[in-house]
PDB file of C-alpha atoms in Angstrom:
ATOM      1  CA  MET A   1      10.927 -25.802  39.666  1.00 53.00           C
ATOM      2  CA  SER A   2      13.204 -22.748  39.987  1.00 78.00           C
ATOM      3  CA  ARG A   3      15.740 -21.527  37.448  1.00 84.00           C
ATOM      4  CA  TYR A   4      19.290 -22.867  37.598  1.00 92.00           C
ATOM      5  CA  ALA A   5      22.629 -22.831  35.783  1.00 95.00           C
ATOM      6  CA  VAL A   6      23.430 -25.224  32.931  1.00 95.00           C
ATOM      7  CA  PRO A   7      26.481 -25.428  30.634  1.00 97.00           C
ATOM      8  CA  ALA A   8      26.553 -23.028  27.707  1.00 95.00           C
ATOM      9  CA  ALA A   9      28.588 -25.631  25.795  1.00 95.00           C
ATOM     10  CA  SER A  10      26.615 -27.874  23.432  1.00 94.00           C
ATOM     11  CA  THR A  11      27.306 -31.511  22.626  1.00 94.00           C
ATOM     12  CA  GLY A  12      28.471 -30.361  19.200  1.00 93.00           C
ATOM     13  CA  GLN A  13      30.927 -27.886  20.743  1.00 96.00           C
ATOM     14  CA  PRO A  14      31.775 -29.187  24.225  1.00 97.00           C
ATOM     15  CA  HIS A  15      33.959 -27.327  26.698  1.00 98.00           C
ATOM     16  CA  CYS A  16      37.483 -28.824  26.631  1.00 98.00           C
ATOM     17  CA  THR A  17      40.323 -28.796  29.159  1.00 98.00           C
ATOM     18  CA  GLU A  18      43.451 -30.942  29.508  1.00 97.00           C
ATOM     19  CA  ILE A  19      45.926 -31.818  32.238  1.00 97.00           C
ATOM     20  CA  ILE A  20      49.016 -34.031  32.280  1.00 96.00           C
ATOM     21  CA  ILE A  21      49.690 -36.118  35.392  1.00 95.00           C
ATOM     22  CA  ARG A  22      52.850 -38.261  35.492  1.00 94.00           C
ATOM     23  CA  ARG A  23      52.878 -38.485  31.710  1.00 94.00           C
ATOM     24  CA  SER A  24      49.206 -39.568  31.487  1.00 95.00           C
ATOM     25  CA  ARG A  25      47.050 -37.197  29.462  1.00 97.00           C
ATOM     26  CA  PHE A  26      43.576 -36.417  30.812  1.00 98.00           C
ATOM     27  CA  LEU A  27      41.292 -34.646  28.326  1.00 98.00           C
ATOM     28  CA  THR A  28      37.939 -33.515  29.737  1.00 98.00           C
ATOM     29  CA  LEU A  29      34.896 -32.594  27.664  1.00 98.00           C
ATOM     30  CA  CYS A  30      31.700 -31.185  29.157  1.00 98.00           C
ATOM     31  CA  ALA A  31      28.351 -30.351  27.529  1.00 97.00           C
ATOM     32  CA  HIS A  32      24.752 -29.496  28.286  1.00 97.00           C
ATOM     33  CA  THR A  33      22.736 -32.728  28.265  1.00 97.00           C
ATOM     34  CA  PRO A  34      19.062 -32.198  29.239  1.00 93.00           C
ATOM     35  CA  GLY A  35      18.188 -35.820  29.965  1.00 93.00           C
ATOM     36  CA  PRO A  36      19.885 -39.226  30.245  1.00 96.00           C
ATOM     37  CA  ALA A  37      19.420 -39.996  26.531  1.00 96.00           C
ATOM     38  CA  ALA A  38      21.304 -36.842  25.555  1.00 96.00           C
ATOM     39  CA  ALA A  39      24.049 -37.658  28.067  1.00 97.00           C
ATOM     40  CA  ARG A  40      24.491 -41.204  26.782  1.00 97.00           C
ATOM     41  CA  ALA A  41      24.569 -40.002  23.182  1.00 97.00           C
ATOM     42  CA  PHE A  42      27.290 -37.497  24.100  1.00 98.00           C
ATOM     43  CA  VAL A  43      29.321 -40.222  25.816  1.00 98.00           C
ATOM     44  CA  GLU A  44      29.092 -42.479  22.761  1.00 97.00           C
ATOM     45  CA  GLU A  45      30.141 -39.640  20.462  1.00 97.00           C
ATOM     46  CA  ILE A  46      33.251 -38.948  22.559  1.00 97.00           C
ATOM     47  CA  ARG A  47      34.040 -42.665  22.794  1.00 97.00           C
ATOM     48  CA  ARG A  48      34.017 -42.835  18.998  1.00 97.00           C
ATOM     49  CA  ARG A  49      36.039 -39.646  18.693  1.00 96.00           C
ATOM     50  CA  HIS A  50      38.636 -40.846  21.209  1.00 97.00           C
ATOM     51  CA  ALA A  51      38.653 -44.529  20.386  1.00 97.00           C
ATOM     52  CA  ASP A  52      42.451 -44.534  20.788  1.00 97.00           C
ATOM     53  CA  ALA A  53      42.253 -43.431  24.450  1.00 97.00           C
ATOM     54  CA  THR A  54      43.141 -45.975  27.130  1.00 97.00           C
ATOM     55  CA  HIS A  55      39.943 -45.099  28.999  1.00 97.00           C
ATOM     56  CA  ASN A  56      36.920 -42.888  28.368  1.00 98.00           C
ATOM     57  CA  CYS A  57      35.388 -42.416  31.830  1.00 98.00           C
ATOM     58  CA  TRP A  58      32.210 -40.425  32.287  1.00 98.00           C
ATOM     59  CA  ALA A  59      29.610 -39.045  34.645  1.00 98.00           C
ATOM     60  CA  TYR A  60      26.379 -37.166  34.165  1.00 98.00           C
ATOM     61  CA  ALA A  61      23.665 -35.526  36.221  1.00 97.00           C
ATOM     62  CA  ALA A  62      20.922 -34.744  33.737  1.00 94.00           C
ATOM     63  CA  GLY A  63      18.472 -33.030  36.077  1.00 91.00           C
ATOM     64  CA  ALA A  64      18.564 -29.977  38.321  1.00 91.00           C
ATOM     65  CA  PRO A  65      21.747 -29.293  40.334  1.00 93.00           C
ATOM     66  CA  GLY A  66      22.364 -31.923  42.996  1.00 90.00           C
ATOM     67  CA  HIS A  67      19.383 -34.085  42.017  1.00 91.00           C
ATOM     68  CA  THR A  68      20.181 -37.783  41.805  1.00 92.00           C
ATOM     69  CA  ALA A  69      17.164 -39.060  39.861  1.00 91.00           C
ATOM     70  CA  GLN A  70      18.939 -38.876  36.486  1.00 94.00           C
ATOM     71  CA  ILE A  71      22.584 -39.744  37.067  1.00 97.00           C
ATOM     72  CA  GLY A  72      25.105 -42.185  35.658  1.00 97.00           C
ATOM     73  CA  SER A  73      28.842 -42.887  35.666  1.00 97.00           C
ATOM     74  CA  SER A  74      31.429 -45.355  34.412  1.00 97.00           C
ATOM     75  CA  ASP A  75      35.040 -46.254  35.232  1.00 97.00           C
ATOM     76  CA  ASP A  76      35.468 -47.646  31.694  1.00 96.00           C
ATOM     77  CA  GLY A  77      38.086 -50.177  32.719  1.00 95.00           C
ATOM     78  CA  GLU A  78      39.842 -48.195  35.430  1.00 96.00           C
ATOM     79  CA  PRO A  79      39.893 -49.898  38.869  1.00 96.00           C
ATOM     80  CA  HIS A  80      36.410 -49.948  40.358  1.00 96.00           C
ATOM     81  CA  GLY A  81      35.424 -46.687  42.035  1.00 95.00           C
ATOM     82  CA  THR A  82      38.450 -44.668  40.902  1.00 97.00           C
ATOM     83  CA  ALA A  83      36.952 -42.640  38.050  1.00 97.00           C
ATOM     84  CA  GLY A  84      33.239 -42.491  37.310  1.00 96.00           C
ATOM     85  CA  ARG A  85      31.916 -42.209  40.858  1.00 97.00           C
ATOM     86  CA  PRO A  86      34.497 -39.632  41.980  1.00 97.00           C
ATOM     87  CA  MET A  87      33.728 -37.608  38.858  1.00 98.00           C
ATOM     88  CA  LEU A  88      30.018 -37.810  39.624  1.00 98.00           C
ATOM     89  CA  GLN A  89      30.563 -36.477  43.150  1.00 97.00           C
ATOM     90  CA  VAL A  90      32.237 -33.369  41.715  1.00 97.00           C
ATOM     91  CA  VAL A  91      29.392 -32.930  39.229  1.00 97.00           C
ATOM     92  CA  LEU A  92      26.709 -33.260  41.917  1.00 97.00           C
ATOM     93  CA  HIS A  93      28.372 -30.602  44.081  1.00 96.00           C
ATOM     94  CA  SER A  94      28.998 -28.152  41.221  1.00 96.00           C
ATOM     95  CA  ASN A  95      25.667 -26.255  41.458  1.00 95.00           C
ATOM     96  CA  VAL A  96      25.278 -26.858  37.710  1.00 96.00           C
ATOM     97  CA  GLY A  97      22.472 -28.950  36.224  1.00 95.00           C
ATOM     98  CA  GLU A  98      21.970 -31.008  33.062  1.00 96.00           C
ATOM     99  CA  LEU A  99      25.626 -31.732  32.366  1.00 97.00           C
ATOM    100  CA  CYS A 100      27.779 -34.627  31.272  1.00 98.00           C
ATOM    101  CA  VAL A 101      31.567 -34.871  31.531  1.00 98.00           C
ATOM    102  CA  VAL A 102      33.809 -37.368  29.750  1.00 98.00           C
ATOM    103  CA  VAL A 103      37.462 -37.718  30.745  1.00 98.00           C
ATOM    104  CA  SER A 104      39.589 -39.482  28.132  1.00 98.00           C
ATOM    105  CA  ARG A 105      42.890 -40.798  29.497  1.00 97.00           C
ATOM    106  CA  TRP A 106      45.919 -41.782  27.488  1.00 97.00           C
ATOM    107  CA  PHE A 107      48.164 -43.857  29.784  1.00 96.00           C
ATOM    108  CA  GLY A 108      51.676 -42.440  30.065  1.00 91.00           C
ATOM    109  CA  GLY A 109      53.419 -45.508  31.432  1.00 90.00           C
ATOM    110  CA  VAL A 110      53.406 -44.569  35.126  1.00 92.00           C
ATOM    111  CA  LYS A 111      50.740 -46.107  37.364  1.00 92.00           C
ATOM    112  CA  LEU A 112      48.991 -43.628  39.645  1.00 94.00           C
ATOM    113  CA  GLY A 113      47.496 -46.033  42.188  1.00 94.00           C
ATOM    114  CA  THR A 114      43.868 -45.957  43.255  1.00 94.00           C
ATOM    115  CA  GLY A 115      44.182 -42.754  45.308  1.00 96.00           C
ATOM    116  CA  GLY A 116      46.100 -41.059  42.524  1.00 96.00           C
ATOM    117  CA  LEU A 117      43.458 -42.024  39.977  1.00 97.00           C
ATOM    118  CA  VAL A 118      40.633 -40.648  42.132  1.00 97.00           C
ATOM    119  CA  ARG A 119      42.471 -37.343  42.514  1.00 97.00           C
ATOM    120  CA  ALA A 120      43.361 -37.192  38.823  1.00 97.00           C
ATOM    121  CA  TYR A 121      39.805 -37.719  37.602  1.00 98.00           C
ATOM    122  CA  GLN A 122      38.309 -35.355  40.166  1.00 98.00           C
ATOM    123  CA  ASP A 123      40.902 -32.683  39.412  1.00 97.00           C
ATOM    124  CA  SER A 124      40.212 -33.063  35.690  1.00 98.00           C
ATOM    125  CA  VAL A 125      36.510 -32.399  36.219  1.00 98.00           C
ATOM    126  CA  ARG A 126      37.096 -29.575  38.714  1.00 97.00           C
ATOM    127  CA  GLU A 127      39.439 -27.767  36.332  1.00 97.00           C
ATOM    128  CA  ASN A 128      36.971 -28.123  33.476  1.00 98.00           C
ATOM    129  CA  LEU A 129      34.020 -26.824  35.486  1.00 97.00           C
ATOM    130  CA  ALA A 130      36.074 -23.922  36.864  1.00 97.00           C
ATOM    131  CA  SER A 131      36.272 -22.391  33.370  1.00 96.00           C
ATOM    132  CA  LEU A 132      32.898 -23.591  32.096  1.00 97.00           C
ATOM    133  CA  SER A 133      30.590 -20.899  30.711  1.00 96.00           C
ATOM    134  CA  LEU A 134      27.056 -21.121  32.076  1.00 96.00           C
ATOM    135  CA  VAL A 135      23.602 -19.979  31.052  1.00 94.00           C
ATOM    136  CA  GLU A 136      20.434 -19.796  33.115  1.00 90.00           C
ATOM    137  CA  ARG A 137      17.763 -22.395  32.487  1.00 88.00           C
ATOM    138  CA  VAL A 138      14.307 -20.988  33.157  1.00 85.00           C
ATOM    139  CA  PRO A 139      11.642 -23.729  33.217  1.00 84.00           C
ATOM    140  CA  GLN A 140       8.783 -22.504  31.018  1.00 85.00           C
ATOM    141  CA  ILE A 141       5.155 -23.477  30.748  1.00 87.00           C
ATOM    142  CA  ARG A 142       2.738 -22.783  27.901  1.00 93.00           C
ATOM    143  CA  LEU A 143      -0.613 -21.196  28.712  1.00 93.00           C
ATOM    144  CA  ALA A 144      -3.795 -20.844  26.683  1.00 94.00           C
ATOM    145  CA  LEU A 145      -5.775 -17.723  27.579  1.00 93.00           C
ATOM    146  CA  THR A 146      -9.249 -16.624  26.568  1.00 94.00           C
ATOM    147  CA  VAL A 147     -10.028 -12.972  27.358  1.00 94.00           C
ATOM    148  CA  GLU A 148     -12.531 -10.333  26.390  1.00 93.00           C
ATOM    149  CA  TYR A 149     -11.272  -7.768  23.872  1.00 93.00           C
ATOM    150  CA  ALA A 150     -11.661  -5.028  26.446  1.00 93.00           C
ATOM    151  CA  HIS A 151      -8.928  -6.659  28.548  1.00 93.00           C
ATOM    152  CA  VAL A 152      -6.350  -7.422  25.829  1.00 92.00           C
ATOM    153  CA  ASP A 153      -4.393  -4.173  26.154  1.00 92.00           C
ATOM    154  CA  ALA A 154      -4.165  -4.493  29.928  1.00 93.00           C
ATOM    155  CA  LEU A 155      -3.021  -8.077  29.529  1.00 93.00           C
ATOM    156  CA  ARG A 156      -0.264  -7.055  27.108  1.00 92.00           C
ATOM    157  CA  ARG A 157       0.978  -4.448  29.584  1.00 92.00           C
ATOM    158  CA  LEU A 158       1.042  -7.131  32.284  1.00 92.00           C
ATOM    159  CA  LEU A 159       3.284  -9.576  30.398  1.00 93.00           C
ATOM    160  CA  PRO A 160       6.718  -7.990  31.035  1.00 92.00           C
ATOM    161  CA  THR A 161       6.080  -8.006  34.780  1.00 92.00           C
ATOM    162  CA  PHE A 162       5.988 -11.808  34.709  1.00 90.00           C
ATOM    163  CA  GLU A 163       8.588 -12.342  31.932  1.00 88.00           C
ATOM    164  CA  ALA A 164       5.804 -13.786  29.771  1.00 91.00           C
ATOM    165  CA  ARG A 165       6.150 -13.971  25.987  1.00 90.00           C
ATOM    166  CA  PRO A 166       3.362 -14.230  23.390  1.00 90.00           C
ATOM    167  CA  ALA A 167       3.536 -17.464  21.398  1.00 90.00           C
ATOM    168  CA  GLY A 168       0.354 -17.225  19.342  1.00 91.00           C
ATOM    169  CA  GLU A 169      -2.953 -15.419  19.031  1.00 89.00           C
ATOM    170  CA  GLU A 170      -6.330 -15.951  17.441  1.00 91.00           C
ATOM    171  CA  TYR A 171      -9.290 -13.585  17.393  1.00 89.00           C
ATOM    172  CA  ALA A 172     -12.905 -14.745  17.242  1.00 89.00           C
ATOM    173  CA  ALA A 173     -15.772 -13.873  19.567  1.00 90.00           C
ATOM    174  CA  GLN A 174     -13.051 -13.487  22.208  1.00 92.00           C
ATOM    175  CA  ALA A 175      -9.265 -13.159  22.064  1.00 93.00           C
ATOM    176  CA  HIS A 176      -7.362 -16.444  22.357  1.00 94.00           C
ATOM    177  CA  LEU A 177      -3.713 -16.026  23.275  1.00 92.00           C
ATOM    178  CA  THR A 178      -0.891 -18.496  23.857  1.00 94.00           C
ATOM    179  CA  LEU A 179       1.869 -17.436  26.246  1.00 92.00           C
ATOM    180  CA  LEU A 180       5.207 -18.784  27.428  1.00 91.00           C
ATOM    181  CA  LEU A 181       5.638 -18.074  31.129  1.00 89.00           C
ATOM    182  CA  PRO A 182       8.366 -18.956  33.659  1.00 88.00           C
ATOM    183  CA  GLU A 183       6.816 -21.705  35.761  1.00 86.00           C
ATOM    184  CA  GLU A 184       7.740 -19.956  38.998  1.00 84.00           C
ATOM    185  CA  HIS A 185       5.432 -17.022  38.135  1.00 89.00           C
ATOM    186  CA  LEU A 186       2.280 -19.049  37.431  1.00 90.00           C
ATOM    187  CA  SER A 187       0.327 -18.489  40.639  1.00 90.00           C
ATOM    188  CA  GLN A 188       1.002 -14.734  40.774  1.00 93.00           C
ATOM    189  CA  PHE A 189       0.195 -14.363  37.079  1.00 92.00           C
ATOM    190  CA  GLU A 190      -3.138 -16.118  37.533  1.00 92.00           C
ATOM    191  CA  LEU A 191      -4.012 -13.759  40.389  1.00 93.00           C
ATOM    192  CA  ALA A 192      -3.110 -10.694  38.316  1.00 93.00           C
ATOM    193  CA  LEU A 193      -5.054 -12.018  35.326  1.00 92.00           C
ATOM    194  CA  ALA A 194      -8.154 -12.558  37.461  1.00 92.00           C
ATOM    195  CA  GLY A 195      -7.823  -9.040  38.803  1.00 92.00           C
ATOM    196  CA  LEU A 196      -7.548  -7.260  35.466  1.00 90.00           C
ATOM    197  CA  SER A 197     -10.406  -9.264  33.914  1.00 92.00           C
ATOM    198  CA  ASN A 198     -12.729  -9.241  36.942  1.00 90.00           C
ATOM    199  CA  GLY A 199     -12.460 -13.008  36.964  1.00 91.00           C
ATOM    200  CA  SER A 200     -13.715 -13.481  33.407  1.00 92.00           C
ATOM    201  CA  ALA A 201     -10.458 -14.599  31.754  1.00 92.00           C
ATOM    202  CA  LEU A 202      -9.865 -18.309  31.253  1.00 92.00           C
ATOM    203  CA  CYS A 203      -6.358 -19.717  31.692  1.00 92.00           C
ATOM    204  CA  ARG A 204      -5.138 -23.282  31.327  1.00 91.00           C
ATOM    205  CA  GLN A 205      -1.756 -24.930  30.961  1.00 90.00           C
ATOM    206  CA  ILE A 206      -1.034 -26.619  27.643  1.00 89.00           C
ATOM    207  CA  GLU A 207       0.689 -29.964  28.081  1.00 81.00           C
ATOM    208  CA  ASP A 208       3.616 -30.909  25.802  1.00 62.00           C
ATOM    209  CA  GLU A 209       1.560 -33.332  23.739  1.00 46.00           C
ATOM    210  CA  GLU A 210      -0.913 -30.548  22.928  1.00 47.00           C
ATOM    211  CA  ALA A 211       1.746 -28.074  21.765  1.00 42.00           C
TER     212      ALA A 211
END
């Protein structure tokens, strides 16, 4: 999995924008939600916060940009297909991953019609994402290494080349090191490690449950 952009805004401090369309107020909040559970929790928090809103419509894509395995949306009482799904289409084409947007609408007394609602909700999300600060998500893996002491210094010099970071060390008959490494560099790192140790170094990935 390669690196990709995610929102810098947290669920505790979401990114906020607002537009007024024919006296209806559309307030959009967006946050980084790495997984459907985080997205649903964010939605519920905003629903509680804006319980006085006429509608709290939402959409999330909790995986990598454009991936549809972890998505969800809701019209929250607006006519079917006029809010949640149009919002989700904007999210999926944003080139941003792991995000959830909630648009809270306070009805202003003028009906917008189905086409007007679709445009209003999509424009609300587009405007929010246009000013959204992003950070790069770099999928990391954890590696357990066992190397001879004679190769430790060479290994340490190798780490910056692969953006690897030490995460633990233990010294016994051999040196045992734990590293955090961008997943995309794994195969090249293993080749370099074999080269510097003449094939003697041991390297294995530590699964989450072992960490």
